[in-house]
């Protein structure tokens, strides 16, 4: 399944997971956002964290 095909199914899940790690905004960008993905594409996310969150919060979100 392509990233774009899977994204709508997970759209409701992603903000909740991100908020659990102190993220307040999550945006998709690059090829997936432009609907130009290829089989080699990954999912690029721009994440804004609450003030005071540590690198460990960033790592934990990336692992989830």
PDB file of N, CA and C in Angstrom:
ATOM      1  N   UNK A   1       0.854  -1.179   0.000  1.00  0.00           N
ATOM      2  CA  UNK A   1       0.000   0.000   0.000  1.00  0.00           C
ATOM      3  C   UNK A   1       0.897   1.237   0.000  1.00  0.00           C
ATOM      4  N   UNK A   2       0.550   2.202  -0.802  1.00  0.00           N
ATOM      5  CA  UNK A   2       1.354   3.418  -0.882  1.00  0.00           C
ATOM      6  C   UNK A   2       1.136   4.296   0.347  1.00  0.00           C
ATOM      7  N   UNK A   3       2.054   5.215   0.544  1.00  0.00           N
ATOM      8  CA  UNK A   3       1.934   6.135   1.681  1.00  0.00           C
ATOM      9  C   UNK A   3       0.681   6.983   1.570  1.00  0.00           C
ATOM     10  N   UNK A   4       0.393   7.473   0.382  1.00  0.00           N
ATOM     11  CA  UNK A   4      -0.799   8.310   0.201  1.00  0.00           C
ATOM     12  C   UNK A   4      -2.069   7.524   0.450  1.00  0.00           C
ATOM     13  N   UNK A   5      -2.090   6.265   0.068  1.00  0.00           N
ATOM     14  CA  UNK A   5      -3.282   5.448   0.272  1.00  0.00           C
ATOM     15  C   UNK A   5      -3.499   5.170   1.751  1.00  0.00           C
ATOM     16  N   UNK A   6      -2.435   5.016   2.507  1.00  0.00           N
ATOM     17  CA  UNK A   6      -2.528   4.704   3.939  1.00  0.00           C
ATOM     18  C   UNK A   6      -2.792   5.945   4.792  1.00  0.00           C
ATOM     19  N   UNK A   7      -2.406   7.101   4.320  1.00  0.00           N
ATOM     20  CA  UNK A   7      -2.504   8.323   5.119  1.00  0.00           C
ATOM     21  C   UNK A   7      -3.932   8.673   5.544  1.00  0.00           C
ATOM     22  N   UNK A   8      -4.921   8.635   4.666  1.00  0.00           N
ATOM     23  CA  UNK A   8      -6.284   8.961   5.124  1.00  0.00           C
ATOM     24  C   UNK A   8      -6.791   8.026   6.218  1.00  0.00           C
ATOM     25  N   UNK A   9      -6.406   6.765   6.157  1.00  0.00           N
ATOM     26  CA  UNK A   9      -6.820   5.802   7.177  1.00  0.00           C
ATOM     27  C   UNK A   9      -6.226   6.137   8.539  1.00  0.00           C
ATOM     28  N   UNK A  10      -5.057   6.722   8.544  1.00  0.00           N
ATOM     29  CA  UNK A  10      -4.355   7.016   9.797  1.00  0.00           C
ATOM     30  C   UNK A  10      -4.467   8.475  10.203  1.00  0.00           C
ATOM     31  N   UNK A  11      -5.185   9.260   9.441  1.00  0.00           N
ATOM     32  CA  UNK A  11      -5.274  10.703   9.690  1.00  0.00           C
ATOM     33  C   UNK A  11      -5.798  11.017  11.084  1.00  0.00           C
ATOM     34  N   UNK A  12      -6.753  10.265  11.562  1.00  0.00           N
ATOM     35  CA  UNK A  12      -7.315  10.496  12.892  1.00  0.00           C
ATOM     36  C   UNK A  12      -6.368  10.018  13.990  1.00  0.00           C
ATOM     37  N   UNK A  13      -5.560   9.030  13.706  1.00  0.00           N
ATOM     38  CA  UNK A  13      -4.650   8.441  14.687  1.00  0.00           C
ATOM     39  C   UNK A  13      -3.399   9.296  14.920  1.00  0.00           C
ATOM     40  N   UNK A  14      -2.866   9.870  13.879  1.00  0.00           N
ATOM     41  CA  UNK A  14      -1.579  10.573  13.954  1.00  0.00           C
ATOM     42  C   UNK A  14      -1.579  11.726  14.957  1.00  0.00           C
ATOM     43  N   UNK A  15      -2.564  12.632  14.967  1.00  0.00           N
ATOM     44  CA  UNK A  15      -2.529  13.733  15.947  1.00  0.00           C
ATOM     45  C   UNK A  15      -2.557  13.255  17.398  1.00  0.00           C
ATOM     46  N   UNK A  16      -3.293  12.201  17.684  1.00  0.00           N
ATOM     47  CA  UNK A  16      -3.350  11.687  19.049  1.00  0.00           C
ATOM     48  C   UNK A  16      -2.023  11.115  19.507  1.00  0.00           C
ATOM     49  N   UNK A  17      -1.380  10.367  18.633  1.00  0.00           N
ATOM     50  CA  UNK A  17      -0.061   9.812  18.951  1.00  0.00           C
ATOM     51  C   UNK A  17       0.932  10.949  19.141  1.00  0.00           C
ATOM     52  N   UNK A  18       0.907  11.925  18.253  1.00  0.00           N
ATOM     53  CA  UNK A  18       1.826  13.062  18.342  1.00  0.00           C
ATOM     54  C   UNK A  18       1.597  13.861  19.618  1.00  0.00           C
ATOM     55  N   UNK A  19       0.348  14.116  19.957  1.00  0.00           N
ATOM     56  CA  UNK A  19       0.037  14.885  21.171  1.00  0.00           C
ATOM     57  C   UNK A  19       0.524  14.166  22.420  1.00  0.00           C
ATOM     58  N   UNK A  20       0.513  12.864  22.397  1.00  0.00           N
ATOM     59  CA  UNK A  20       1.013  12.094  23.530  1.00  0.00           C
ATOM     60  C   UNK A  20       2.499  12.298  23.785  1.00  0.00           C
ATOM     61  N   UNK A  21       3.193  12.829  22.800  1.00  0.00           N
ATOM     62  CA  UNK A  21       4.627  13.108  22.926  1.00  0.00           C
ATOM     63  C   UNK A  21       4.909  14.610  22.970  1.00  0.00           C
ATOM     64  N   UNK A  22       3.869  15.408  23.148  1.00  0.00           N
ATOM     65  CA  UNK A  22       4.055  16.847  23.280  1.00  0.00           C
ATOM     66  C   UNK A  22       4.057  17.617  21.982  1.00  0.00           C
ATOM     67  N   UNK A  23       3.635  16.991  20.905  1.00  0.00           N
ATOM     68  CA  UNK A  23       3.558  17.701  19.626  1.00  0.00           C
ATOM     69  C   UNK A  23       2.213  18.398  19.527  1.00  0.00           C
ATOM     70  N   UNK A  24       2.223  19.616  18.988  1.00  0.00           N
ATOM     71  CA  UNK A  24       0.947  20.318  18.861  1.00  0.00           C
ATOM     72  C   UNK A  24       0.544  20.554  17.419  1.00  0.00           C
ATOM     73  N   UNK A  25       1.461  20.443  16.493  1.00  0.00           N
ATOM     74  CA  UNK A  25       1.140  20.565  15.068  1.00  0.00           C
ATOM     75  C   UNK A  25       1.935  19.524  14.291  1.00  0.00           C
ATOM     76  N   UNK A  26       1.256  18.865  13.384  1.00  0.00           N
ATOM     77  CA  UNK A  26       1.900  17.881  12.512  1.00  0.00           C
ATOM     78  C   UNK A  26       1.459  18.177  11.086  1.00  0.00           C
ATOM     79  N   UNK A  27       2.419  18.333  10.207  1.00  0.00           N
ATOM     80  CA  UNK A  27       2.124  18.625   8.802  1.00  0.00           C
ATOM     81  C   UNK A  27       2.900  17.659   7.909  1.00  0.00           C
ATOM     82  N   UNK A  28       2.261  17.213   6.845  1.00  0.00           N
ATOM     83  CA  UNK A  28       2.905  16.374   5.840  1.00  0.00           C
ATOM     84  C   UNK A  28       3.476  17.295   4.770  1.00  0.00           C
ATOM     85  N   UNK A  29       4.689  16.994   4.313  1.00  0.00           N
ATOM     86  CA  UNK A  29       5.263  17.805   3.241  1.00  0.00           C
ATOM     87  C   UNK A  29       6.068  16.928   2.298  1.00  0.00           C
ATOM     88  N   UNK A  30       6.581  17.507   1.277  1.00  0.00           N
ATOM     89  CA  UNK A  30       7.408  16.938   0.241  1.00  0.00           C
ATOM     90  C   UNK A  30       6.568  16.105  -0.713  1.00  0.00           C
ATOM     91  N   UNK A  31       7.056  14.979  -1.197  1.00  0.00           N
ATOM     92  CA  UNK A  31       6.398  14.280  -2.304  1.00  0.00           C
ATOM     93  C   UNK A  31       5.010  13.751  -1.955  1.00  0.00           C
ATOM     94  N   UNK A  32       4.821  13.254  -0.756  1.00  0.00           N
ATOM     95  CA  UNK A  32       3.510  12.713  -0.380  1.00  0.00           C
ATOM     96  C   UNK A  32       2.472  13.826  -0.339  1.00  0.00           C
ATOM     97  N   UNK A  33       2.840  14.977   0.184  1.00  0.00           N
ATOM     98  CA  UNK A  33       1.906  16.101   0.261  1.00  0.00           C
ATOM     99  C   UNK A  33       1.515  16.608  -1.129  1.00  0.00           C
ATOM    100  N   UNK A  34       2.432  16.480  -2.076  1.00  0.00           N
ATOM    101  CA  UNK A  34       2.160  16.950  -3.442  1.00  0.00           C
ATOM    102  C   UNK A  34       1.582  15.847  -4.328  1.00  0.00           C
ATOM    103  N   UNK A  35       1.332  14.679  -3.730  1.00  0.00           N
ATOM    104  CA  UNK A  35       0.822  13.520  -4.469  1.00  0.00           C
ATOM    105  C   UNK A  35       1.768  13.137  -5.600  1.00  0.00           C
ATOM    106  N   UNK A  36       3.085  13.192  -5.304  1.00  0.00           N
ATOM    107  CA  UNK A  36       4.121  12.849  -6.276  1.00  0.00           C
ATOM    108  C   UNK A  36       5.013  11.731  -5.755  1.00  0.00           C
ATOM    109  N   UNK A  37       4.500  10.920  -4.868  1.00  0.00           N
ATOM    110  CA  UNK A  37       5.331   9.883  -4.273  1.00  0.00           C
ATOM    111  C   UNK A  37       5.725   8.816  -5.289  1.00  0.00           C
ATOM    112  N   UNK A  38       6.841   8.176  -4.998  1.00  0.00           N
ATOM    113  CA  UNK A  38       7.331   7.040  -5.774  1.00  0.00           C
ATOM    114  C   UNK A  38       7.469   5.867  -4.806  1.00  0.00           C
ATOM    115  N   UNK A  39       7.759   4.673  -5.302  1.00  0.00           N
ATOM    116  CA  UNK A  39       7.952   3.541  -4.384  1.00  0.00           C
ATOM    117  C   UNK A  39       9.082   3.769  -3.370  1.00  0.00           C
ATOM    118  N   UNK A  40      10.016   4.650  -3.685  1.00  0.00           N
ATOM    119  CA  UNK A  40      11.127   4.932  -2.771  1.00  0.00           C
ATOM    120  C   UNK A  40      10.816   6.055  -1.780  1.00  0.00           C
ATOM    121  N   UNK A  41       9.675   6.690  -1.896  1.00  0.00           N
ATOM    122  CA  UNK A  41       9.331   7.833  -1.036  1.00  0.00           C
ATOM    123  C   UNK A  41       9.131   7.403   0.409  1.00  0.00           C
ATOM    124  N   UNK A  42       9.449   8.320   1.295  1.00  0.00           N
ATOM    125  CA  UNK A  42       9.123   8.131   2.709  1.00  0.00           C
ATOM    126  C   UNK A  42       8.116   9.211   3.096  1.00  0.00           C
ATOM    127  N   UNK A  43       7.635   9.146   4.314  1.00  0.00           N
ATOM    128  CA  UNK A  43       6.653  10.119   4.788  1.00  0.00           C
ATOM    129  C   UNK A  43       7.386  11.206   5.558  1.00  0.00           C
ATOM    130  N   UNK A  44       7.368  12.420   5.042  1.00  0.00           N
ATOM    131  CA  UNK A  44       8.044  13.553   5.667  1.00  0.00           C
ATOM    132  C   UNK A  44       7.034  14.348   6.480  1.00  0.00           C
ATOM    133  N   UNK A  45       7.316  14.495   7.775  1.00  0.00           N
ATOM    134  CA  UNK A  45       6.431  15.227   8.673  1.00  0.00           C
ATOM    135  C   UNK A  45       7.167  16.404   9.284  1.00  0.00           C
ATOM    136  N   UNK A  46       6.499  17.533   9.352  1.00  0.00           N
ATOM    137  CA  UNK A  46       6.988  18.706  10.066  1.00  0.00           C
ATOM    138  C   UNK A  46       6.210  18.745  11.371  1.00  0.00           C
ATOM    139  N   UNK A  47       6.914  18.647  12.487  1.00  0.00           N
ATOM    140  CA  UNK A  47       6.258  18.547  13.790  1.00  0.00           C
ATOM    141  C   UNK A  47       6.690  19.713  14.664  1.00  0.00           C
ATOM    142  N   UNK A  48       5.723  20.421  15.232  1.00  0.00           N
ATOM    143  CA  UNK A  48       5.990  21.501  16.181  1.00  0.00           C
ATOM    144  C   UNK A  48       5.674  20.973  17.576  1.00  0.00           C
ATOM    145  N   UNK A  49       6.662  21.039  18.456  1.00  0.00           N
ATOM    146  CA  UNK A  49       6.497  20.551  19.821  1.00  0.00           C
ATOM    147  C   UNK A  49       6.178  21.691  20.781  1.00  0.00           C
ATOM    148  N   UNK A  50       5.538  21.336  21.877  1.00  0.00           N
ATOM    149  CA  UNK A  50       5.279  22.293  22.950  1.00  0.00           C
ATOM    150  C   UNK A  50       6.616  22.767  23.509  1.00  0.00           C
ATOM    151  N   UNK A  51       6.688  23.995  24.006  1.00  0.00           N
ATOM    152  CA  UNK A  51       7.933  24.477  24.617  1.00  0.00           C
ATOM    153  C   UNK A  51       8.359  23.564  25.767  1.00  0.00           C
ATOM    154  N   UNK A  52       9.653  23.374  25.872  1.00  0.00           N
ATOM    155  CA  UNK A  52      10.197  22.591  26.973  1.00  0.00           C
ATOM    156  C   UNK A  52      10.301  21.104  26.709  1.00  0.00           C
ATOM    157  N   UNK A  53       9.857  20.643  25.556  1.00  0.00           N
ATOM    158  CA  UNK A  53       9.962  19.219  25.245  1.00  0.00           C
ATOM    159  C   UNK A  53      11.400  18.893  24.878  1.00  0.00           C
ATOM    160  N   UNK A  54      11.834  17.704  25.232  1.00  0.00           N
ATOM    161  CA  UNK A  54      13.233  17.331  25.042  1.00  0.00           C
ATOM    162  C   UNK A  54      13.432  16.518  23.763  1.00  0.00           C
ATOM    163  N   UNK A  55      14.682  16.276  23.463  1.00  0.00           N
ATOM    164  CA  UNK A  55      15.030  15.431  22.327  1.00  0.00           C
ATOM    165  C   UNK A  55      14.444  14.034  22.504  1.00  0.00           C
ATOM    166  N   UNK A  56      14.316  13.587  23.736  1.00  0.00           N
ATOM    167  CA  UNK A  56      13.731  12.272  23.989  1.00  0.00           C
ATOM    168  C   UNK A  56      12.277  12.212  23.533  1.00  0.00           C
ATOM    169  N   UNK A  57      11.543  13.305  23.661  1.00  0.00           N
ATOM    170  CA  UNK A  57      10.172  13.354  23.145  1.00  0.00           C
ATOM    171  C   UNK A  57      10.161  13.219  21.624  1.00  0.00           C
ATOM    172  N   UNK A  58      11.102  13.855  20.974  1.00  0.00           N
ATOM    173  CA  UNK A  58      11.209  13.772  19.517  1.00  0.00           C
ATOM    174  C   UNK A  58      11.507  12.331  19.098  1.00  0.00           C
ATOM    175  N   UNK A  59      12.440  11.715  19.789  1.00  0.00           N
ATOM    176  CA  UNK A  59      12.825  10.339  19.468  1.00  0.00           C
ATOM    177  C   UNK A  59      11.662   9.387  19.697  1.00  0.00           C
ATOM    178  N   UNK A  60      10.968   9.545  20.812  1.00  0.00           N
ATOM    179  CA  UNK A  60       9.841   8.664  21.127  1.00  0.00           C
ATOM    180  C   UNK A  60       8.751   8.774  20.065  1.00  0.00           C
ATOM    181  N   UNK A  61       8.480   9.974  19.596  1.00  0.00           N
ATOM    182  CA  UNK A  61       7.472  10.148  18.552  1.00  0.00           C
ATOM    183  C   UNK A  61       7.932   9.482  17.256  1.00  0.00           C
ATOM    184  N   UNK A  62       9.189   9.658  16.906  1.00  0.00           N
ATOM    185  CA  UNK A  62       9.707   9.045  15.677  1.00  0.00           C
ATOM    186  C   UNK A  62       9.611   7.524  15.736  1.00  0.00           C
ATOM    187  N   UNK A  63       9.803   6.953  16.914  1.00  0.00           N
ATOM    188  CA  UNK A  63       9.727   5.502  17.054  1.00  0.00           C
ATOM    189  C   UNK A  63       8.295   4.993  16.990  1.00  0.00           C
ATOM    190  N   UNK A  64       7.344   5.817  17.416  1.00  0.00           N
ATOM    191  CA  UNK A  64       5.935   5.401  17.338  1.00  0.00           C
ATOM    192  C   UNK A  64       5.462   5.475  15.912  1.00  0.00           C
TER     193      UNK A  64
END
